[in-house]
Amino acid sequence: GSDDIIAGNVSKYTVLPAGYCGQPKKGHLIFDACFESGNLGRVDYITEFEYDLFIRPDTCNPRFRVWFNFTVENVKESQ
């Protein structure tokens, strides 16, 4: 669930639709937060245009998530 502890950042994580096999195509997003101040802990694919993003808690106060910092690559124009 959303209350699970998210310990680390995603690192060049390619999100693929369920059941898809093979190399990522344009539009299969690649998320990365493996850099200083990155805080994206998990990404769940919903549809081509919808993803659930789970942001790691702030270091000094785990009750809050007041900022986010990550990159997204491999986006197609209409996405």
mmCIF file of C-alpha atoms in Angstrom:
data_model
loop_
_atom_site.group_PDB
_atom_site.id
_atom_site.type_symbol
_atom_site.label_atom_id
_atom_site.label_comp_id
_atom_site.label_asym_id
_atom_site.label_seq_id
_atom_site.Cartn_x
_atom_site.Cartn_y
_atom_site.Cartn_z
ATOM 1 C CA GLY A 1 0.000 0.000 0.000
ATOM 2 C CA SER A 2 0.911 3.661 -0.031
ATOM 3 C CA ASP A 3 2.041 3.426 3.607
ATOM 4 C CA ASP A 4 4.928 1.072 2.725
ATOM 5 C CA ILE A 5 8.364 2.378 3.648
ATOM 6 C CA ILE A 6 10.210 3.534 0.549
ATOM 7 C CA ALA A 7 13.904 3.345 1.322
ATOM 8 C CA GLY A 8 15.780 4.231 -1.872
ATOM 9 C CA ASN A 9 15.440 6.200 -5.075
ATOM 10 C CA VAL A 10 14.527 4.755 -8.437
ATOM 11 C CA SER A 11 17.546 4.624 -10.737
ATOM 12 C CA LYS A 12 16.900 4.726 -14.502
ATOM 13 C CA TYR A 13 13.708 2.741 -13.962
ATOM 14 C CA THR A 14 11.814 1.984 -17.188
ATOM 15 C CA VAL A 15 8.069 1.611 -16.650
ATOM 16 C CA LEU A 16 6.513 -0.928 -19.030
ATOM 17 C CA PRO A 17 2.867 -1.942 -19.476
ATOM 18 C CA ALA A 18 1.872 -5.251 -17.869
ATOM 19 C CA GLY A 19 2.681 -8.187 -20.103
ATOM 20 C CA TYR A 20 4.991 -6.214 -22.402
ATOM 21 C CA CYS A 21 8.215 -7.986 -23.395
ATOM 22 C CA GLY A 22 11.107 -6.582 -25.341
ATOM 23 C CA GLN A 23 13.027 -3.349 -25.608
ATOM 24 C CA PRO A 24 11.366 -0.136 -24.398
ATOM 25 C CA LYS A 25 9.642 1.898 -27.108
ATOM 26 C CA LYS A 26 9.272 5.666 -27.320
ATOM 27 C CA GLY A 27 6.668 6.547 -24.686
ATOM 28 C CA HIS A 28 7.802 3.894 -22.190
ATOM 29 C CA LEU A 29 8.931 6.393 -19.595
ATOM 30 C CA ILE A 30 12.260 6.159 -17.802
ATOM 31 C CA PHE A 31 12.278 7.685 -14.311
ATOM 32 C CA ASP A 32 15.465 8.567 -12.430
ATOM 33 C CA ALA A 33 16.057 10.053 -8.990
ATOM 34 C CA CYS A 34 19.495 8.623 -8.302
ATOM 35 C CA PHE A 35 21.201 11.958 -7.714
ATOM 36 C CA GLU A 36 21.651 14.412 -4.846
ATOM 37 C CA SER A 37 18.233 15.622 -3.624
ATOM 38 C CA GLY A 38 16.333 13.080 -5.769
ATOM 39 C CA ASN A 39 13.414 11.581 -3.841
ATOM 40 C CA LEU A 40 11.287 9.364 -6.096
ATOM 41 C CA GLY A 41 10.890 6.007 -4.372
ATOM 42 C CA ARG A 42 8.491 4.050 -6.604
ATOM 43 C CA VAL A 43 6.571 4.345 -9.867
ATOM 44 C CA ASP A 44 3.481 2.309 -10.784
ATOM 45 C CA TYR A 45 2.153 2.187 -14.362
ATOM 46 C CA ILE A 46 -1.590 2.891 -14.622
ATOM 47 C CA THR A 47 -2.016 3.835 -18.305
ATOM 48 C CA GLU A 48 0.194 5.377 -20.996
ATOM 49 C CA PHE A 49 -0.789 8.788 -19.616
ATOM 50 C CA GLU A 50 -1.117 8.002 -15.896
ATOM 51 C CA TYR A 51 1.420 6.833 -13.333
ATOM 52 C CA ASP A 52 1.325 6.654 -9.550
ATOM 53 C CA LEU A 53 4.476 8.259 -8.132
ATOM 54 C CA PHE A 54 5.579 7.606 -4.565
ATOM 55 C CA ILE A 55 7.804 10.305 -3.133
ATOM 56 C CA ARG A 56 10.172 9.412 -0.301
ATOM 57 C CA PRO A 57 9.608 11.278 2.989
ATOM 58 C CA ASP A 58 11.683 14.337 3.819
ATOM 59 C CA THR A 59 14.879 13.507 5.683
ATOM 60 C CA CYS A 60 14.311 15.788 8.672
ATOM 61 C CA ASN A 61 10.594 15.110 9.076
ATOM 62 C CA PRO A 62 9.277 11.759 7.779
ATOM 63 C CA ARG A 63 5.653 12.901 8.171
ATOM 64 C CA PHE A 64 5.985 15.317 5.241
ATOM 65 C CA ARG A 65 6.670 15.223 1.517
ATOM 66 C CA VAL A 66 6.876 18.913 0.638
ATOM 67 C CA TRP A 67 9.061 18.725 -2.480
ATOM 68 C CA PHE A 68 9.884 16.340 -5.320
ATOM 69 C CA ASN A 69 12.903 15.980 -7.576
ATOM 70 C CA PHE A 70 13.322 13.407 -10.363
ATOM 71 C CA THR A 71 13.773 13.206 -14.127
ATOM 72 C CA VAL A 72 11.656 11.598 -16.863
ATOM 73 C CA GLU A 73 13.053 10.475 -20.231
ATOM 74 C CA ASN A 74 11.805 8.739 -23.382
ATOM 75 C CA VAL A 75 8.596 10.784 -23.602
ATOM 76 C CA LYS A 76 6.756 10.879 -26.919
ATOM 77 C CA GLU A 77 5.319 14.152 -28.214
ATOM 78 C CA SER A 78 1.656 13.452 -27.457
ATOM 79 C CA GLN A 79 2.405 12.167 -23.986
#
